[in-house]
Coordinates of C-alpha atoms and ligand atoms in Angstrom, one line a residue:
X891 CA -9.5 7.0 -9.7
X892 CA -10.5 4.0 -11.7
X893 CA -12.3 1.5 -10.3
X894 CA -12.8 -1.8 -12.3
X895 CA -15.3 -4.6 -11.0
X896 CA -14.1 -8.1 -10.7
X897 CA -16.9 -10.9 -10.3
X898 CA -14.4 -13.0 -7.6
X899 CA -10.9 -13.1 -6.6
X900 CA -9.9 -15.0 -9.5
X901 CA -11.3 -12.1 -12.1
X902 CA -9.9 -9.5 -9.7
X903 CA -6.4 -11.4 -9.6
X904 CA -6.2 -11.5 -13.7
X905 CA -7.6 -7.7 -14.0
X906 CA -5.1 -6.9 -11.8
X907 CA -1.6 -9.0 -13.8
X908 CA -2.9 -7.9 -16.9
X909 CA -2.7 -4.1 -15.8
X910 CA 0.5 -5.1 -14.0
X911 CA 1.8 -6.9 -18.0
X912 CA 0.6 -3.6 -19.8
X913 CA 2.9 -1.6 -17.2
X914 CA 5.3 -4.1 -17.9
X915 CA 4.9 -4.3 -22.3
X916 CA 4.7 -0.4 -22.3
X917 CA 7.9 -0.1 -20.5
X918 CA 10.1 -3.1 -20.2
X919 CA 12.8 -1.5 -18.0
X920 CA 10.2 -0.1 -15.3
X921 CA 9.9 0.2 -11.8
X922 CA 7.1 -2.1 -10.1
X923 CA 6.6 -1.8 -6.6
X924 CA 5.1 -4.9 -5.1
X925 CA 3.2 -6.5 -2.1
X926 CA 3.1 -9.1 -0.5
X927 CA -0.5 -10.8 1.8
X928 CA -2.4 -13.0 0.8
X929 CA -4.3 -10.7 -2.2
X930 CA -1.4 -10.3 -4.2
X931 CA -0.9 -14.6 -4.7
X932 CA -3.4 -14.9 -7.5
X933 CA -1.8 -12.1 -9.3
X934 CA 1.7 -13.4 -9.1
X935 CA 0.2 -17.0 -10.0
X936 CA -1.3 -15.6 -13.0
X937 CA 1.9 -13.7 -13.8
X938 CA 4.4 -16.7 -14.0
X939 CA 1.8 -18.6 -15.9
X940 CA 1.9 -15.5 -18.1
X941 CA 5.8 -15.7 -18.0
X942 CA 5.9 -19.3 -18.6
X943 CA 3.9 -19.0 -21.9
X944 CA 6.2 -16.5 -23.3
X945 CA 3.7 -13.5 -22.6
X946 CA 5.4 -11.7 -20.5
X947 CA 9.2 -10.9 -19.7
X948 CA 10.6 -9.6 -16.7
X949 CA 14.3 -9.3 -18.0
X950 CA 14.4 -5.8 -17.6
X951 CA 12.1 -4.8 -14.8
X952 CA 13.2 -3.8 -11.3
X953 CA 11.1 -4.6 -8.3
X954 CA 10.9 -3.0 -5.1
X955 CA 8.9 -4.4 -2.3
X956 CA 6.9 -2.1 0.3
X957 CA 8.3 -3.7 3.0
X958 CA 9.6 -6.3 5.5
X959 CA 9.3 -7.6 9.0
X960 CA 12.1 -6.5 11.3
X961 CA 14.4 -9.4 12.6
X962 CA 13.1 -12.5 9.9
X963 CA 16.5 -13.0 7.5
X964 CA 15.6 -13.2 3.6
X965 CA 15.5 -17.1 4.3
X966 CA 12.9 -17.6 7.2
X967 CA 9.9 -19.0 5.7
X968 CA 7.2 -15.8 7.3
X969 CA 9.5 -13.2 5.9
X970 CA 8.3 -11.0 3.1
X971 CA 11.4 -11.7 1.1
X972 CA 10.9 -15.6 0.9
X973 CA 7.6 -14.7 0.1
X974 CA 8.1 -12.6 -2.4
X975 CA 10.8 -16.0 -3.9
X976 CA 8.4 -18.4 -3.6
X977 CA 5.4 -16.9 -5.3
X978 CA 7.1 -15.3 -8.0
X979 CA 11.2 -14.0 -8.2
X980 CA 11.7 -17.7 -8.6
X981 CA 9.8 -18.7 -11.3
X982 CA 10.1 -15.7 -13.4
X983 CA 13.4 -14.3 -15.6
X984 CA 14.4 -11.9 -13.4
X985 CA 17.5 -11.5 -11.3
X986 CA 18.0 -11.2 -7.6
X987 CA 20.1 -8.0 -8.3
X988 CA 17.1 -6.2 -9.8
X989 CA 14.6 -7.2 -7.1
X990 CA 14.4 -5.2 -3.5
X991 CA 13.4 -5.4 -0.4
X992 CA 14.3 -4.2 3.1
X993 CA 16.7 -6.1 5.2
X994 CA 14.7 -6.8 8.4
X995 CA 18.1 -8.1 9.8
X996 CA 20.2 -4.9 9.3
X997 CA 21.9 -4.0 12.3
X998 CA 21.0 -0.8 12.4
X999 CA 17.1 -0.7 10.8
X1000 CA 17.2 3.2 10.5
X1001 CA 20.2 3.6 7.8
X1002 CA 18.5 0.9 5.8
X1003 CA 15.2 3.0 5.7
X1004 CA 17.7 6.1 4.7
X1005 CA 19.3 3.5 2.3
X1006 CA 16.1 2.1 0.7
X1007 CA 15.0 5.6 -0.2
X1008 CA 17.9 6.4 -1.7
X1009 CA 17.7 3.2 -3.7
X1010 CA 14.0 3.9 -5.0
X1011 CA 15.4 7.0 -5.8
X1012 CA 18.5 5.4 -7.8
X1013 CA 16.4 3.3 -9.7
X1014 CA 14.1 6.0 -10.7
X1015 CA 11.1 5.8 -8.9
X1016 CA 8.5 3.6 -8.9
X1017 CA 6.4 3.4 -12.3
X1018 CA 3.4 0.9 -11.0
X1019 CA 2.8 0.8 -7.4
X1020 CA 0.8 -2.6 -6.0
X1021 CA -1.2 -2.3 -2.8
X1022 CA -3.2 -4.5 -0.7
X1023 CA -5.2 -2.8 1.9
X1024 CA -5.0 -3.6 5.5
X1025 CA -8.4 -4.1 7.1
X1026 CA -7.9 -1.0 9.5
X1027 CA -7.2 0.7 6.5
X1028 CA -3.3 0.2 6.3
X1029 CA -1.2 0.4 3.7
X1030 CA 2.6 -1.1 3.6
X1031 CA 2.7 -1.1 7.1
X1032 CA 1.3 2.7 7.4
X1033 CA -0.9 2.1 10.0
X1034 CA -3.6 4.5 10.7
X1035 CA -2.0 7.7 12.9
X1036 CA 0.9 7.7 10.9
X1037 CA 1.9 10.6 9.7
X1038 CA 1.2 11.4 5.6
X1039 CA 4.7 12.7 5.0
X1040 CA 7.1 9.8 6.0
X1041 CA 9.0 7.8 3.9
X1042 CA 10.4 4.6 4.8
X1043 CA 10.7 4.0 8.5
X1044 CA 10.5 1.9 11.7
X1045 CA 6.9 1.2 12.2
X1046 CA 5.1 -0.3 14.6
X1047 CA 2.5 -3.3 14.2
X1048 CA -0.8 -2.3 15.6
X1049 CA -3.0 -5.3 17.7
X1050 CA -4.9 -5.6 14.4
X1051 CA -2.1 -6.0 12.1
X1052 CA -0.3 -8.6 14.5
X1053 CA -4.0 -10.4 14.7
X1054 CA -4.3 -10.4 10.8
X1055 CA -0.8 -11.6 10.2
X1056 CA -1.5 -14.3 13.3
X1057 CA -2.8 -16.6 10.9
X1058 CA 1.0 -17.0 8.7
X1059 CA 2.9 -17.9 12.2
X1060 CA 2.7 -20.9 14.5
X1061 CA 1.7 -18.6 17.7
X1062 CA 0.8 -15.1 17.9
X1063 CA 3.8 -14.1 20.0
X1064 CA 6.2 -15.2 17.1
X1065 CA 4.2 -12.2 14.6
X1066 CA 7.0 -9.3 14.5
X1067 CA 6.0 -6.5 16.2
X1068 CA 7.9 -4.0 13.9
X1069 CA 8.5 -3.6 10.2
X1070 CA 10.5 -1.6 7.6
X1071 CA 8.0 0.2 5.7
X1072 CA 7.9 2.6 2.8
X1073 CA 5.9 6.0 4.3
X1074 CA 3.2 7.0 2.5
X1075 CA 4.9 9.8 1.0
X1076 CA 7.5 7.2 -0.5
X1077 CA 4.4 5.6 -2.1
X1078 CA 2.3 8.5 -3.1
X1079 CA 5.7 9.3 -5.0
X1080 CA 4.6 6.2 -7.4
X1081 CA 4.1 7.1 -11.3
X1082 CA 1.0 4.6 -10.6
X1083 CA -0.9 3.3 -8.1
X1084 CA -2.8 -0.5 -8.6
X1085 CA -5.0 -0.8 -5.3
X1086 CA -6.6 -4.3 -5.1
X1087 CA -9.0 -5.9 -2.7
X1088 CA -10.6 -9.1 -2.1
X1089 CA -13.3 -10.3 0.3
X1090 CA -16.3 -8.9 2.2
X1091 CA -13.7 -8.1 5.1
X1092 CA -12.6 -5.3 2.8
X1093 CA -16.0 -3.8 2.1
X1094 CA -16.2 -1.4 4.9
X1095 CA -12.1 -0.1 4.6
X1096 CA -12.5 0.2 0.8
X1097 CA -15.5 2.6 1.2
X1098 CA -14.1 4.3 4.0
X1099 CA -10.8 4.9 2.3
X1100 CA -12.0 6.0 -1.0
X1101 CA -15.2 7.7 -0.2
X1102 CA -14.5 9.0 3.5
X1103 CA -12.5 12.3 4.7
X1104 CA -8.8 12.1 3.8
X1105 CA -7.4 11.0 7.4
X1106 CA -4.3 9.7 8.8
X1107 CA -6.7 7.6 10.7
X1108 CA -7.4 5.6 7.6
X1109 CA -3.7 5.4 6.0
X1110 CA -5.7 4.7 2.5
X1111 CA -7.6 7.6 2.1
X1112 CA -4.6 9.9 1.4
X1113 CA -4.4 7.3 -2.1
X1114 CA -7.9 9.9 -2.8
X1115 CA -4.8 12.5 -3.3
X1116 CA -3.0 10.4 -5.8
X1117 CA -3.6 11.4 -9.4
X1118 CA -3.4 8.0 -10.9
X1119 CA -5.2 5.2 -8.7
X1120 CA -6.7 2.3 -10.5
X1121 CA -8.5 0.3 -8.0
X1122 CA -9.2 -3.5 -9.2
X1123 CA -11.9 -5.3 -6.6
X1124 CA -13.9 -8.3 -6.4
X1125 CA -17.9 -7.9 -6.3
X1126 CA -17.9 -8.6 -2.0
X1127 CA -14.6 -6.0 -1.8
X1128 CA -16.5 -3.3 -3.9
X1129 CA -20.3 -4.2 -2.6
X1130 CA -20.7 -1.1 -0.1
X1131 CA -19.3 0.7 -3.1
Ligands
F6R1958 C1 2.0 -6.4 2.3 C2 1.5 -5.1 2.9 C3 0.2 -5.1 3.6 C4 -1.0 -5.9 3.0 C5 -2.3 -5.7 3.7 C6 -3.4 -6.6 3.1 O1 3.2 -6.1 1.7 O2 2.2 -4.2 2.9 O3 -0.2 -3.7 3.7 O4 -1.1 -5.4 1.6 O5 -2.1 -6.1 5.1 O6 -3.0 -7.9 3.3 P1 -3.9 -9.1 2.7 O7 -3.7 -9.0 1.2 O8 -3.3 -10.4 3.3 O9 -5.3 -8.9 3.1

């Protein structure tokens, strides 16, 4: 693993797109995987400035997003899809055809799991995989007990999760409770994985997960398995490390 030290979320945020433009310059038809939270906005900010300047072009890339909450259509303003418009499919040369993301609407959420692992698989793989990390040590929404070898699938939200993602949503009881997730083998099947973190809230996961046993209990720590794990944090993210 590679760890790189960011002075603040800003440095971590421009680390982290320039690794993310490499991926993209080395390979212009690649696979990125992409997140969404609230650590991911400065990197997508810092792409379309990128993009806008002529730096960077997306007209060959394919995205596919780790996941989605279960009953939010593409257009409701909480759902990962109109996130994933707002902050940076819409300001960038890409097409809606290339970019992916689960249908949290399906009518039946278990075929579209079986479906969106057939279509990672149809588009290759994923080259450059971008993670946030939960602070119970999620990832996607893997959350800790879940089982190292499932790809994408139903998952539940734990109480932490729903009280982290309280803060998007006007009450707590309008948070999903389930999600379409990739599995954690689905992710550790990434070419490359870009882990970033933010924040003293992170301190404490990010040493757990990348210096602690490998445990389901911490859904991160299997990434210690992973043969190409760059990990891009902030100087409060990284300072138990
Ligand atoms: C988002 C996702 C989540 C977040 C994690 C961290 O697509 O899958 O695992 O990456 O919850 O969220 P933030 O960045 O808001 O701290």
């Amino acid at each position: 693993m590679r760890v790189y030290r960011a002075t603040d979320y800003y440095d971590m945020s421009r680390k982290a797109a320039n690794i993310l433009s490499a991926q993209v310059i080395l390979k212009p038809n690649c696979v990125l995987g992409l997140a969404t939270g609230s650590t991911p906005l400065g990197i997508y900010k810092q792409l379309v400035e990128w993009y806008k300047k002529g730096d960077i072009d997306f007209s060959e890339v394919t995205t596919v997003n780790l996941d989605e909450y279960i009953g939010l259509a593409g257009n409701d303003v909480n759902s990962y899809h109109y996130f994933m418009k707002q902050h940076l499919w819409d300001h960038v040369n890409i097409s809606p055809e290339q970019t992916h993301i689960p249908n949290g609407t399906a009518r039946d959420a278990n075929s579209e799991c079986l479906d969106y692992e057939r279509l990672i698989t149809r588009v290759g793989g994923v080259d450059m995989q971008l993670l946030g990390l939960g602070q119970n040590g999620h990832i996607g929404f893997n959350e800790p007990g879940t089982a190292f070898d499932k790809d994408t699938h139903v998952a539940k939200l734990s109480k932490a999760t729903i009280e982290a993602n309280e803060r998007y949503f006007a009450r707590e009881e309008d948070v999903p409770r389930s999600a379409i997730t990739m599995g954690i083998r689905s992710i550790m099947q990434s070419r490359r994985i870009l882990v970033v973190a933010s924040g003293v809230k992170k301190s404490e996961i990010l040493k757990r997960a990348f210096f602690g046993p490998v445990t389901p209990s911490v859904p991160a720590s299997v990434l210690q398995l992973h043969n190409d794990v760059t990990l891009v944090g902030d100087a409060e993210a990284l300072s138990l490390i």
